Structure formats: C-alpha cells, structure tokens
PDB file of C-alpha atoms in Angstrom:
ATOM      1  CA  UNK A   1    -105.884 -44.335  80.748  1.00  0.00           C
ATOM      2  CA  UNK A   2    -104.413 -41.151  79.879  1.00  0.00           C
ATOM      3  CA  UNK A   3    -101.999 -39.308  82.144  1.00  0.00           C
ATOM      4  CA  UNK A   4    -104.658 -35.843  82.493  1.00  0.00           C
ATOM      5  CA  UNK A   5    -106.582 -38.269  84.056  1.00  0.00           C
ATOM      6  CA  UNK A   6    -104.762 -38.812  87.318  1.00  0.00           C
ATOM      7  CA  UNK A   7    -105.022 -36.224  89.866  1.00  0.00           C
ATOM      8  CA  UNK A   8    -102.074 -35.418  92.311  1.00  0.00           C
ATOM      9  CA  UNK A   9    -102.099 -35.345  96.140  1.00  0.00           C
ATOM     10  CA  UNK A  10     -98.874 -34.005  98.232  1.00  0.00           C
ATOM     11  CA  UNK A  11     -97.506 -37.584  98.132  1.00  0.00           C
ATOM     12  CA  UNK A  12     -99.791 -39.614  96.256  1.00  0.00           C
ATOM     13  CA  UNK A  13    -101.270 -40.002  92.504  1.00  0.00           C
ATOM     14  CA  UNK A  14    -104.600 -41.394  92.080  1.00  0.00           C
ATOM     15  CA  UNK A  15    -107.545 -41.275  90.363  1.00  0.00           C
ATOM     16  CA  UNK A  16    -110.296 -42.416  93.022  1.00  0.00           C
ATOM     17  CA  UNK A  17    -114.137 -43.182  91.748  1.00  0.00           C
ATOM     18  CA  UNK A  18    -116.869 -44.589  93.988  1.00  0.00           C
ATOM     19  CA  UNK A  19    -120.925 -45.266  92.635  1.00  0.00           C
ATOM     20  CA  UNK A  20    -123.146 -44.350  95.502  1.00  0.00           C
ATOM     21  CA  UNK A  21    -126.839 -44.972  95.424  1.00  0.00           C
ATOM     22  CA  UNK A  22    -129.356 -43.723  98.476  1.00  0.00           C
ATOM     23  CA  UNK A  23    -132.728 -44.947  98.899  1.00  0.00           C
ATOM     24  CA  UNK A  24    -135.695 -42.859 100.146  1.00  0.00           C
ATOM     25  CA  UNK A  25    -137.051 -44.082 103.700  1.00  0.00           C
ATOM     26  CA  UNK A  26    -139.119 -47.081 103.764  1.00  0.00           C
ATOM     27  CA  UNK A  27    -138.948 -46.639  99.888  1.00  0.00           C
ATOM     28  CA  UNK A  28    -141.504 -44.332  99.215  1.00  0.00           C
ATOM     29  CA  UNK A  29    -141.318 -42.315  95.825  1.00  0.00           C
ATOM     30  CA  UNK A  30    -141.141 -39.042  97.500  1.00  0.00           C
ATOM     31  CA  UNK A  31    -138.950 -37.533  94.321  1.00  0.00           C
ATOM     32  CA  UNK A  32    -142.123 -36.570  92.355  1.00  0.00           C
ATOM     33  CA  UNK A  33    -141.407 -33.338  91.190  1.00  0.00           C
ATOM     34  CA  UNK A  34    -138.519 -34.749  90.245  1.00  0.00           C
ATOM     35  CA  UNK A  35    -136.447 -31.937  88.414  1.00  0.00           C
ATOM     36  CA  UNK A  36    -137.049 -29.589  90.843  1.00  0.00           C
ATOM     37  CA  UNK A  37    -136.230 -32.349  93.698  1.00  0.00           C
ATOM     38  CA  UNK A  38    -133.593 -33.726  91.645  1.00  0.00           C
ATOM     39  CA  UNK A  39    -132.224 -30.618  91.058  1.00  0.00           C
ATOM     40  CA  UNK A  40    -131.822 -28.772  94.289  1.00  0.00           C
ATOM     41  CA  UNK A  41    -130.298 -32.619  95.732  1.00  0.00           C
ATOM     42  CA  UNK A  42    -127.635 -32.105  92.615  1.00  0.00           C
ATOM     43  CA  UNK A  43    -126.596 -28.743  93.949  1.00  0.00           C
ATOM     44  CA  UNK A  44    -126.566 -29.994  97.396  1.00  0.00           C
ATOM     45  CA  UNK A  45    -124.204 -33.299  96.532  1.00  0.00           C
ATOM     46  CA  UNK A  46    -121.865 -30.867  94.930  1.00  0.00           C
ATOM     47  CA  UNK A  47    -121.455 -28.232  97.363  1.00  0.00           C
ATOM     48  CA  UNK A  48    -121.062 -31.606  99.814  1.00  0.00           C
ATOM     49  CA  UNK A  49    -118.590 -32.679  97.829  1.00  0.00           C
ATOM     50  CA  UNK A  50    -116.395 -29.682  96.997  1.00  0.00           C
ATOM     51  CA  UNK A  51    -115.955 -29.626 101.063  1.00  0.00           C
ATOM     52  CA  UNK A  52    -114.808 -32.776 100.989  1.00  0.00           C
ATOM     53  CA  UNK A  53    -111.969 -31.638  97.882  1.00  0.00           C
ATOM     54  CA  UNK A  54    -114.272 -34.270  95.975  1.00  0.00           C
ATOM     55  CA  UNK A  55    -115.895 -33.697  92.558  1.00  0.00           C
ATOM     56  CA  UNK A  56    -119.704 -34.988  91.631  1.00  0.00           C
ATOM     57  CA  UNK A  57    -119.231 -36.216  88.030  1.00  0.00           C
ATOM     58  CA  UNK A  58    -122.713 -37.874  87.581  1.00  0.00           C
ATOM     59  CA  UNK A  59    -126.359 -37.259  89.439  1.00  0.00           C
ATOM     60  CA  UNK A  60    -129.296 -38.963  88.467  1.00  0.00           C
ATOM     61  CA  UNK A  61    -132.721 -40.572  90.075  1.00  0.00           C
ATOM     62  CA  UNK A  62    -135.725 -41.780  90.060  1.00  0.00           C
ATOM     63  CA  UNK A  63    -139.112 -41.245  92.411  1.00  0.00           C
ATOM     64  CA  UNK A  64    -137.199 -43.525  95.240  1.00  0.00           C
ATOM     65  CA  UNK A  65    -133.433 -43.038  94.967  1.00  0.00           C
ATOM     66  CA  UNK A  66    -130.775 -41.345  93.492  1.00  0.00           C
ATOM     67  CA  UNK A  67    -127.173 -42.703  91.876  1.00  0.00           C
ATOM     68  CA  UNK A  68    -124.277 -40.377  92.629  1.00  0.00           C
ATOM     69  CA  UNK A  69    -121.126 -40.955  90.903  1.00  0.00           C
ATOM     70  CA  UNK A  70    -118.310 -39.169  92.666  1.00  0.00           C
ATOM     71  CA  UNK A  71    -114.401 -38.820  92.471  1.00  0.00           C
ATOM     72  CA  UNK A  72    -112.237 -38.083  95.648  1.00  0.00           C
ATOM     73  CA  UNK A  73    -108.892 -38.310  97.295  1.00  0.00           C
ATOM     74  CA  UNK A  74    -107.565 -40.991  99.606  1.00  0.00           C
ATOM     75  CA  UNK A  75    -108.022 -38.920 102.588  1.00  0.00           C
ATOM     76  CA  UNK A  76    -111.561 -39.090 102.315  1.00  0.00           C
ATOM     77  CA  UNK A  77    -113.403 -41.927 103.884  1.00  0.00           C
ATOM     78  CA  UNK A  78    -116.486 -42.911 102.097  1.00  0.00           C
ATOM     79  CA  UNK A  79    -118.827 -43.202 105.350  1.00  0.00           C
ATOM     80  CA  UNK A  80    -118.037 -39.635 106.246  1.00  0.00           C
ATOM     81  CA  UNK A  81    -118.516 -38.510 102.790  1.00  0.00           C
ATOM     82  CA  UNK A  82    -121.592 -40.826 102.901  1.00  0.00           C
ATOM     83  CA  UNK A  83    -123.013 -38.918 105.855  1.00  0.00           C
ATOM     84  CA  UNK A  84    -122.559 -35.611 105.103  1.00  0.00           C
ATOM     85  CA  UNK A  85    -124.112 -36.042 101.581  1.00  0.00           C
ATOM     86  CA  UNK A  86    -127.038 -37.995 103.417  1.00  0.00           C
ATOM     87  CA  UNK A  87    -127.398 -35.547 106.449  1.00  0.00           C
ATOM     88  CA  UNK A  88    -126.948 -32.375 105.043  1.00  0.00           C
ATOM     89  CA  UNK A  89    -129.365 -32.917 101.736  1.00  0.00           C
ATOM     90  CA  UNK A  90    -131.643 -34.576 104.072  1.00  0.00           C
ATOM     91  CA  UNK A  91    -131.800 -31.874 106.480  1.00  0.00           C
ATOM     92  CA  UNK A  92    -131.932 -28.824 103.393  1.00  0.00           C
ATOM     93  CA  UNK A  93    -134.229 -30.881 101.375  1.00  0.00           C
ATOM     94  CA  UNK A  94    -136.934 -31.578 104.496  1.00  0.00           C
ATOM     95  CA  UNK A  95    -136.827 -28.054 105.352  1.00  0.00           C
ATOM     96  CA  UNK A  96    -137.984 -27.552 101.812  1.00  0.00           C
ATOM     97  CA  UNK A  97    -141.549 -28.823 102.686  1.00  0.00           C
ATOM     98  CA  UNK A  98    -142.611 -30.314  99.328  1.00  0.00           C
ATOM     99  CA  UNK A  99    -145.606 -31.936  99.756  1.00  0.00           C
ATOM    100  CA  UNK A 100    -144.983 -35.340  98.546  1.00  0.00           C
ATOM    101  CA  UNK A 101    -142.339 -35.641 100.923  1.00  0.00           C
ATOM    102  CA  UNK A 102    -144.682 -33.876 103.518  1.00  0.00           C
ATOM    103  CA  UNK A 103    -147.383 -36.432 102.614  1.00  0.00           C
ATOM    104  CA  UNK A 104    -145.454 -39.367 102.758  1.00  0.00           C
ATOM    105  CA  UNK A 105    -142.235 -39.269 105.096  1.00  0.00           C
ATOM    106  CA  UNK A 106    -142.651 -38.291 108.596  1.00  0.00           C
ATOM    107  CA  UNK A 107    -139.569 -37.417 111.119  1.00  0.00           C
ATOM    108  CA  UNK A 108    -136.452 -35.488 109.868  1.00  0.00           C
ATOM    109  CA  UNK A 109    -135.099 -38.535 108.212  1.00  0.00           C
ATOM    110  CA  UNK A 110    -135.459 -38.431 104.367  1.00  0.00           C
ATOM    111  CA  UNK A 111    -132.951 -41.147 103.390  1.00  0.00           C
ATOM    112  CA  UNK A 112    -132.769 -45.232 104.492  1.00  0.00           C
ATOM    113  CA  UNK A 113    -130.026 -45.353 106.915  1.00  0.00           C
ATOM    114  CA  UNK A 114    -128.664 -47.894 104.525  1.00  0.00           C
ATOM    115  CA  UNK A 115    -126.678 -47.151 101.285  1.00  0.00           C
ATOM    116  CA  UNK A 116    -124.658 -48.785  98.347  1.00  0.00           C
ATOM    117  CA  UNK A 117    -121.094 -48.097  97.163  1.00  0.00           C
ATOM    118  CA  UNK A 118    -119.546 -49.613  94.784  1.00  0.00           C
ATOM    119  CA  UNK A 119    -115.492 -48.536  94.150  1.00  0.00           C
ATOM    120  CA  UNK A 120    -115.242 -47.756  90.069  1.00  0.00           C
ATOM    121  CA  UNK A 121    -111.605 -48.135  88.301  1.00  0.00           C
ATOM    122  CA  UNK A 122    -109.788 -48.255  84.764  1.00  0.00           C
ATOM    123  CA  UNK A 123    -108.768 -51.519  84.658  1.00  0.00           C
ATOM    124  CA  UNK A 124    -110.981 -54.636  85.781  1.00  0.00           C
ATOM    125  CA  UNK A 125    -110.443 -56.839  88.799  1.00  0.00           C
ATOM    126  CA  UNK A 126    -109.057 -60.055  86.865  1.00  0.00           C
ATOM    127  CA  UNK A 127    -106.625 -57.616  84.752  1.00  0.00           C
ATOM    128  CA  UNK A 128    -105.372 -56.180  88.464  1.00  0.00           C
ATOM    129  CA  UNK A 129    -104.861 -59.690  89.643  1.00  0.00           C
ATOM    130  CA  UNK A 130    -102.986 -60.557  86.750  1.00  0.00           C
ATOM    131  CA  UNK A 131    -100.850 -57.868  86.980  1.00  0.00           C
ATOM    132  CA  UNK A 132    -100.290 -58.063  90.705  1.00  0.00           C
ATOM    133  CA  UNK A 133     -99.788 -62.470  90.147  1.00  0.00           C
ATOM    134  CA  UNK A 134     -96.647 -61.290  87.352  1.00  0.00           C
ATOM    135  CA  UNK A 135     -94.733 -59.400  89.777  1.00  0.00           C
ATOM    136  CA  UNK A 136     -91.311 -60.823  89.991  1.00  0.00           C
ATOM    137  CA  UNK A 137     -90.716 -61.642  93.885  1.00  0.00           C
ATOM    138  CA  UNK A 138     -87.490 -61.483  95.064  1.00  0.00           C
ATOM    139  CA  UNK A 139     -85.576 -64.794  95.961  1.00  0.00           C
TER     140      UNK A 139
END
C-alpha cells in the first residue's frame, strides 16, 4: 500500500473501507428505470456521505439492490452512516413518485430494514494474524 493512500485524522492514520449492500423492501425490483433511479440514489449516497466526512468510491445496482462501496473515518459508526444513507435516499427517492416504485412498494419505507456490511482492507485476515502472532511480547 502506498503512503497517498492513508488519510490523516487529528490523532489517527487510517485508511477505513466498508462494502454496503441494501435491499429493496420485500425484494421487489422497484429500480427499473434504473439509470435514472440509479442515478439520483448515487447523488444522494454522496451528498450522505460527504456529511458524514466520508467519500463514496463505488455505486452500482441492480432492479432490487444496490452495492455501495464507501471510505470513512473512525469516528463514524457504520449504523449511523447506515441510516442516514437508508433514510434520507429513501425518503428523497419516494417523494420522487416513479411509478414502479408507486406500483409496487406501499408506505414510506423503500429499503429492507436489514442490510450487509462487509469491512474491506489491504492486507488479508491470515496475513494480519500472522503479523499480529510475530510480535515479540515482552518477558
């Protein structure tokens, strides 16, 4: 990993990633005109994010979810950041009225309540172990 790649907080260094994935309620392929959908939901995550002093690196869906991939600093936990991004595209995309979430989605809700997150690093898991299993401890 180059050194450009770590950002710096007032006391910390880090260089945060987490894969987030939302599902439409009850599953239902709602995201049919998907580049406009897909679109306005991209703009949304970002603006979302930039509150949070986070950074949207990736966006991309299909007709019943989306995939976010999404740097940020410690300070952030992921459920808020997780809520805002669900609540406030939820509430700016339903306002929208497209009709094939109209049709098919009922209530303000447009997202499952559920949602995946998956942390993303450098280096993998077994390579961290066996660098944290070489430490010298002290006698």
């Amino acid at each position: 990993m180059k050194k450009t790649e770590f950002l710096h907080g007032r006391h910390c260094v880090y260089n945060l990633h987490v894969h987030l994935v939302f599902v439409i309620k009850y599953r239902r392929k709602v995201l049919t005109a998907a580049i406009l959908i897909l679109g306005e939901l991209r703009n949304i995550f970002s603006l979302v994010c930039v509150r949070f002093e986070s950074k949207l690196l990736e966006f991309d869906g299909e007709a019943d979810h989306v995939h976010l991939l999404v740097s940020y600093p410690p300070k952030v936990a992921i459920s808020k950041l997780v809520q805002a991004l669900k609540g406030y595209s939820s509430l700016i995309i339903r306002k929208k009225n497209y009709p094939s979430i109209q049709k098919n989605l009922w209530g303000k809700a447009l997202w499952s309540p559920s949602y995946f997150a998956c942390s993303c690093g450098g280096a993998s898991i077994s390579i961290i172990r066996q660098y944290i299993e070489q430490q010298n401890t002290p006698d």
